[in-house]
Amino acid sequence: CLFNTALSGEPLTSSLPQTLLGPNPEESLSLGVRARRELLTGAGQPAPLVCRLTIPEQASNAWDLQLASGPLTNLAAGDVAGVGFWARSLDGEGELTVKLQKGSAPYQGLVTETVRPGLEWKLHWYAVKATEAFQPAQLVFLLGSRAQRLELAGITAVRFPAGPPLAAAEQVD
């Protein structure tokens, strides 16, 4: 459950490299009392650290059980934000929603994508141009849609500031 910075964009945090969650992800992520998290390392994984999540039962709402970052750097209108991660289900099919959102009510989403991982690792990557400021932004994984066992790895969030190099980003939406 480690949030990384990557690619050539400016990270959503103030320095490189730095996790968005601080030095101890287990203390930084809200997960819910009934879910279980294991941090795994080893060969054959898509990233050095893998977060295995066991959700024993469906929550009343998907957002009742979530992994959430703390506040991230502000996104300005015109910035392009990218979110990427590897995911797989240990049960054959899982479901989660990744959301890059405003860090305060009404928690409007800049990126909101539902992912249904299978047994094999798959990289998921989303990029979108902000049409308004997100001050601050927050990265959230909504996990409570069903009982399931998921693994997440290599979670990445980057910011590409608005400006001439982003002329091609007009097509990113």
PDB file of C-alpha atoms in Angstrom:
ATOM      1  CA  CYS A   1       0.000   0.000   0.000  1.00  0.00           C
ATOM      2  CA  LEU A   2       2.857   2.256  -0.820  1.00  0.00           C
ATOM      3  CA  PHE A   3       2.172   5.295  -2.952  1.00  0.00           C
ATOM      4  CA  ASN A   4       5.096   6.072  -5.242  1.00  0.00           C
ATOM      5  CA  THR A   5       6.078   8.884  -7.525  1.00  0.00           C
ATOM      6  CA  ALA A   6       7.115   8.034 -11.047  1.00  0.00           C
ATOM      7  CA  LEU A   7       7.349   9.085 -14.690  1.00  0.00           C
ATOM      8  CA  SER A   8       8.595  12.484 -15.783  1.00  0.00           C
ATOM      9  CA  GLY A   9       5.837  14.555 -14.206  1.00  0.00           C
ATOM     10  CA  GLU A  10       6.038  16.478 -10.987  1.00  0.00           C
ATOM     11  CA  PRO A  11       4.898  14.254  -8.114  1.00  0.00           C
ATOM     12  CA  LEU A  12       1.817  15.107  -6.105  1.00  0.00           C
ATOM     13  CA  THR A  13       4.137  15.473  -3.120  1.00  0.00           C
ATOM     14  CA  SER A  14       6.859  18.025  -2.565  1.00  0.00           C
ATOM     15  CA  SER A  15      10.002  15.887  -3.005  1.00  0.00           C
ATOM     16  CA  LEU A  16      11.295  12.843  -4.895  1.00  0.00           C
ATOM     17  CA  PRO A  17      11.164   9.997  -4.161  1.00  0.00           C
ATOM     18  CA  GLN A  18       8.667   9.998  -1.337  1.00  0.00           C
ATOM     19  CA  THR A  19       5.648   7.938  -0.437  1.00  0.00           C
ATOM     20  CA  LEU A  20       2.445   9.924  -0.302  1.00  0.00           C
ATOM     21  CA  LEU A  21       1.563   8.193   2.948  1.00  0.00           C
ATOM     22  CA  GLY A  22       4.621   8.753   5.116  1.00  0.00           C
ATOM     23  CA  PRO A  23       7.134   6.234   6.420  1.00  0.00           C
ATOM     24  CA  ASN A  24       4.642   3.658   7.731  1.00  0.00           C
ATOM     25  CA  PRO A  25       1.772   2.932   5.337  1.00  0.00           C
ATOM     26  CA  GLU A  26       0.056   0.708   7.890  1.00  0.00           C
ATOM     27  CA  GLU A  27      -0.543   3.740  10.104  1.00  0.00           C
ATOM     28  CA  SER A  28      -1.320   6.114   7.242  1.00  0.00           C
ATOM     29  CA  LEU A  29      -4.106   4.303   5.423  1.00  0.00           C
ATOM     30  CA  SER A  30      -7.637   4.069   6.696  1.00  0.00           C
ATOM     31  CA  LEU A  31      -8.882   0.563   6.047  1.00  0.00           C
ATOM     32  CA  GLY A  32     -11.697  -0.339   8.425  1.00  0.00           C
ATOM     33  CA  VAL A  33     -11.723  -2.587  11.442  1.00  0.00           C
ATOM     34  CA  ARG A  34     -13.025  -5.737   9.753  1.00  0.00           C
ATOM     35  CA  ALA A  35     -10.556  -5.782   6.845  1.00  0.00           C
ATOM     36  CA  ARG A  36      -7.085  -7.261   7.072  1.00  0.00           C
ATOM     37  CA  ARG A  37      -3.931  -5.994   5.397  1.00  0.00           C
ATOM     38  CA  GLU A  38      -0.623  -7.750   4.842  1.00  0.00           C
ATOM     39  CA  LEU A  39       2.452  -6.146   3.304  1.00  0.00           C
ATOM     40  CA  LEU A  40       4.383  -8.645   1.190  1.00  0.00           C
ATOM     41  CA  THR A  41       7.756  -8.633  -0.543  1.00  0.00           C
ATOM     42  CA  GLY A  42       9.336 -11.192  -2.813  1.00  0.00           C
ATOM     43  CA  ALA A  43      10.294 -12.206  -6.305  1.00  0.00           C
ATOM     44  CA  GLY A  44       7.713 -12.303  -9.066  1.00  0.00           C
ATOM     45  CA  GLN A  45       5.771  -9.282  -7.855  1.00  0.00           C
ATOM     46  CA  PRO A  46       5.252  -6.201 -10.052  1.00  0.00           C
ATOM     47  CA  ALA A  47       6.673  -3.890  -7.338  1.00  0.00           C
ATOM     48  CA  PRO A  48       8.921  -4.311  -4.289  1.00  0.00           C
ATOM     49  CA  LEU A  49       5.970  -4.023  -1.889  1.00  0.00           C
ATOM     50  CA  VAL A  50       2.549  -5.639  -2.334  1.00  0.00           C
ATOM     51  CA  CYS A  51      -0.483  -4.857  -0.210  1.00  0.00           C
ATOM     52  CA  ARG A  52      -2.771  -7.884   0.266  1.00  0.00           C
ATOM     53  CA  LEU A  53      -6.263  -6.897   1.395  1.00  0.00           C
ATOM     54  CA  THR A  54      -8.830  -9.300   2.812  1.00  0.00           C
ATOM     55  CA  ILE A  55     -12.360  -7.919   2.964  1.00  0.00           C
ATOM     56  CA  PRO A  56     -14.501 -10.554   4.742  1.00  0.00           C
ATOM     57  CA  GLU A  57     -17.908  -9.068   3.886  1.00  0.00           C
ATOM     58  CA  GLN A  58     -19.550  -6.454   1.714  1.00  0.00           C
ATOM     59  CA  ALA A  59     -19.865  -3.032   3.348  1.00  0.00           C
ATOM     60  CA  SER A  60     -23.105  -1.026   3.368  1.00  0.00           C
ATOM     61  CA  ASN A  61     -21.455   1.377   0.892  1.00  0.00           C
ATOM     62  CA  ALA A  62     -18.292   0.842  -1.183  1.00  0.00           C
ATOM     63  CA  TRP A  63     -16.753   3.941   0.450  1.00  0.00           C
ATOM     64  CA  ASP A  64     -17.271   2.562   3.966  1.00  0.00           C
ATOM     65  CA  LEU A  65     -14.122   0.491   3.432  1.00  0.00           C
ATOM     66  CA  GLN A  66     -11.295   2.342   1.737  1.00  0.00           C
ATOM     67  CA  LEU A  67      -7.578   2.907   1.469  1.00  0.00           C
ATOM     68  CA  ALA A  68      -7.020   6.644   1.496  1.00  0.00           C
ATOM     69  CA  SER A  69      -3.989   8.884   1.263  1.00  0.00           C
ATOM     70  CA  GLY A  70      -3.635  11.996   3.318  1.00  0.00           C
ATOM     71  CA  PRO A  71      -3.895  15.362   1.559  1.00  0.00           C
ATOM     72  CA  LEU A  72      -1.756  15.597  -1.581  1.00  0.00           C
ATOM     73  CA  THR A  73      -0.340  18.662  -3.274  1.00  0.00           C
ATOM     74  CA  ASN A  74      -2.915  20.953  -4.838  1.00  0.00           C
ATOM     75  CA  LEU A  75      -3.872  20.457  -8.474  1.00  0.00           C
ATOM     76  CA  ALA A  76      -4.468  23.611 -10.488  1.00  0.00           C
ATOM     77  CA  ALA A  77      -6.950  23.912 -13.346  1.00  0.00           C
ATOM     78  CA  GLY A  78      -5.109  22.739 -16.473  1.00  0.00           C
ATOM     79  CA  ASP A  79      -2.783  20.326 -14.660  1.00  0.00           C
ATOM     80  CA  VAL A  80      -2.817  16.709 -15.791  1.00  0.00           C
ATOM     81  CA  ALA A  81      -2.934  14.130 -13.014  1.00  0.00           C
ATOM     82  CA  GLY A  82      -1.950  10.512 -13.499  1.00  0.00           C
ATOM     83  CA  VAL A  83      -2.817   7.573 -11.256  1.00  0.00           C
ATOM     84  CA  GLY A  84      -1.456   4.078 -11.781  1.00  0.00           C
ATOM     85  CA  PHE A  85      -1.322   0.795  -9.887  1.00  0.00           C
ATOM     86  CA  TRP A  86      -1.062  -2.958 -10.328  1.00  0.00           C
ATOM     87  CA  ALA A  87      -3.971  -5.080  -9.096  1.00  0.00           C
ATOM     88  CA  ARG A  88      -5.115  -8.668  -8.977  1.00  0.00           C
ATOM     89  CA  SER A  89      -7.799 -10.697  -7.213  1.00  0.00           C
ATOM     90  CA  LEU A  90      -6.943 -13.845  -5.321  1.00  0.00           C
ATOM     91  CA  ASP A  91     -10.555 -14.986  -5.779  1.00  0.00           C
ATOM     92  CA  GLY A  92     -10.739 -14.824  -9.582  1.00  0.00           C
ATOM     93  CA  GLU A  93     -12.584 -11.527  -9.832  1.00  0.00           C
ATOM     94  CA  GLY A  94     -12.580  -8.547  -7.514  1.00  0.00           C
ATOM     95  CA  GLU A  95     -13.904  -5.027  -7.615  1.00  0.00           C
ATOM     96  CA  LEU A  96     -12.550  -1.695  -6.451  1.00  0.00           C
ATOM     97  CA  THR A  97     -12.958   1.927  -7.415  1.00  0.00           C
ATOM     98  CA  VAL A  98      -9.945   4.222  -7.611  1.00  0.00           C
ATOM     99  CA  LYS A  99     -10.702   7.880  -7.093  1.00  0.00           C
ATOM    100  CA  LEU A 100      -8.502  10.962  -7.268  1.00  0.00           C
ATOM    101  CA  GLN A 101     -10.747  13.456  -5.559  1.00  0.00           C
ATOM    102  CA  LYS A 102     -10.967  16.724  -3.705  1.00  0.00           C
ATOM    103  CA  GLY A 103      -9.704  16.181  -0.180  1.00  0.00           C
ATOM    104  CA  SER A 104     -12.796  17.714   1.438  1.00  0.00           C
ATOM    105  CA  ALA A 105     -16.580  17.611   1.019  1.00  0.00           C
ATOM    106  CA  PRO A 106     -18.170  17.115  -1.448  1.00  0.00           C
ATOM    107  CA  TYR A 107     -15.202  14.870  -2.453  1.00  0.00           C
ATOM    108  CA  GLN A 108     -15.704  15.492  -6.158  1.00  0.00           C
ATOM    109  CA  GLY A 109     -13.718  13.028  -8.271  1.00  0.00           C
ATOM    110  CA  LEU A 110     -11.263  14.035 -10.963  1.00  0.00           C
ATOM    111  CA  VAL A 111     -10.578  10.353 -11.714  1.00  0.00           C
ATOM    112  CA  THR A 112     -13.214   7.777 -10.752  1.00  0.00           C
ATOM    113  CA  GLU A 113     -12.722   4.345 -12.291  1.00  0.00           C
ATOM    114  CA  THR A 114     -14.128   0.975 -11.279  1.00  0.00           C
ATOM    115  CA  VAL A 115     -11.674  -1.873 -11.808  1.00  0.00           C
ATOM    116  CA  ARG A 116     -12.460  -5.589 -11.801  1.00  0.00           C
ATOM    117  CA  PRO A 117      -9.119  -7.347 -11.402  1.00  0.00           C
ATOM    118  CA  GLY A 118      -8.702 -11.009 -12.300  1.00  0.00           C
ATOM    119  CA  LEU A 119      -6.189 -13.623 -11.157  1.00  0.00           C
ATOM    120  CA  GLU A 120      -3.288 -12.146 -13.150  1.00  0.00           C
ATOM    121  CA  TRP A 121      -1.495  -8.916 -12.297  1.00  0.00           C
ATOM    122  CA  LYS A 122      -2.643  -6.055 -14.512  1.00  0.00           C
ATOM    123  CA  LEU A 123      -1.410  -2.469 -14.672  1.00  0.00           C
ATOM    124  CA  HIS A 124      -4.128   0.183 -14.520  1.00  0.00           C
ATOM    125  CA  TRP A 125      -3.266   3.748 -15.536  1.00  0.00           C
ATOM    126  CA  TYR A 126      -5.525   6.804 -15.740  1.00  0.00           C
ATOM    127  CA  ALA A 127      -4.653  10.364 -16.702  1.00  0.00           C
ATOM    128  CA  VAL A 128      -6.986  13.331 -16.827  1.00  0.00           C
ATOM    129  CA  LYS A 129      -6.747  17.074 -17.199  1.00  0.00           C
ATOM    130  CA  ALA A 130      -8.152  19.053 -14.266  1.00  0.00           C
ATOM    131  CA  THR A 131     -10.838  21.508 -15.362  1.00  0.00           C
ATOM    132  CA  GLU A 132     -10.812  23.155 -11.936  1.00  0.00           C
ATOM    133  CA  ALA A 133      -8.516  23.318  -8.909  1.00  0.00           C
ATOM    134  CA  PHE A 134      -8.391  20.442  -6.430  1.00  0.00           C
ATOM    135  CA  GLN A 135      -7.007  21.889  -3.192  1.00  0.00           C
ATOM    136  CA  PRO A 136      -5.926  19.517  -1.816  1.00  0.00           C
ATOM    137  CA  ALA A 137      -6.270  16.348  -3.841  1.00  0.00           C
ATOM    138  CA  GLN A 138      -6.641  12.892  -2.240  1.00  0.00           C
ATOM    139  CA  LEU A 139      -6.187   9.378  -3.645  1.00  0.00           C
ATOM    140  CA  VAL A 140      -8.735   6.793  -2.466  1.00  0.00           C
ATOM    141  CA  PHE A 141      -9.437   3.119  -3.220  1.00  0.00           C
ATOM    142  CA  LEU A 142     -13.041   2.144  -2.428  1.00  0.00           C
ATOM    143  CA  LEU A 143     -13.026  -1.551  -1.485  1.00  0.00           C
ATOM    144  CA  GLY A 144     -16.323  -2.376   0.201  1.00  0.00           C
ATOM    145  CA  SER A 145     -18.371  -3.474  -2.817  1.00  0.00           C
ATOM    146  CA  ARG A 146     -18.002  -7.199  -1.980  1.00  0.00           C
ATOM    147  CA  ALA A 147     -16.207  -9.754   0.169  1.00  0.00           C
ATOM    148  CA  GLN A 148     -12.876 -10.298  -1.585  1.00  0.00           C
ATOM    149  CA  ARG A 149      -9.119 -10.730  -1.438  1.00  0.00           C
ATOM    150  CA  LEU A 150      -7.131  -8.218  -3.496  1.00  0.00           C
ATOM    151  CA  GLU A 151      -3.494  -7.347  -3.996  1.00  0.00           C
ATOM    152  CA  LEU A 152      -2.321  -3.848  -4.957  1.00  0.00           C
ATOM    153  CA  ALA A 153       1.228  -2.806  -5.837  1.00  0.00           C
ATOM    154  CA  GLY A 154       3.191   0.068  -7.343  1.00  0.00           C
ATOM    155  CA  ILE A 155       0.560   2.707  -6.613  1.00  0.00           C
ATOM    156  CA  THR A 156       1.626   5.883  -8.410  1.00  0.00           C
ATOM    157  CA  ALA A 157       0.284   9.430  -8.484  1.00  0.00           C
ATOM    158  CA  VAL A 158       1.877  12.183 -10.571  1.00  0.00           C
ATOM    159  CA  ARG A 159       1.091  15.730 -11.566  1.00  0.00           C
ATOM    160  CA  PHE A 160       2.033  17.341 -14.868  1.00  0.00           C
ATOM    161  CA  PRO A 161       1.735  21.128 -14.409  1.00  0.00           C
ATOM    162  CA  ALA A 162      -0.197  23.095 -17.023  1.00  0.00           C
ATOM    163  CA  GLY A 163       1.892  24.819 -19.671  1.00  0.00           C
ATOM    164  CA  PRO A 164       3.252  24.510 -23.209  1.00  0.00           C
ATOM    165  CA  PRO A 165       4.635  20.949 -22.827  1.00  0.00           C
ATOM    166  CA  LEU A 166       1.081  19.786 -22.163  1.00  0.00           C
ATOM    167  CA  ALA A 167      -0.363  20.857 -25.484  1.00  0.00           C
ATOM    168  CA  ALA A 168      -0.883  17.180 -26.349  1.00  0.00           C
ATOM    169  CA  ALA A 169      -2.736  16.678 -23.068  1.00  0.00           C
ATOM    170  CA  GLU A 170      -5.797  18.323 -24.567  1.00  0.00           C
ATOM    171  CA  GLN A 171      -6.592  14.804 -25.808  1.00  0.00           C
ATOM    172  CA  VAL A 172      -6.110  13.081 -22.429  1.00  0.00           C
ATOM    173  CA  ASP A 173      -9.715  13.421 -21.185  1.00  0.00           C
TER     174      ASP A 173
END
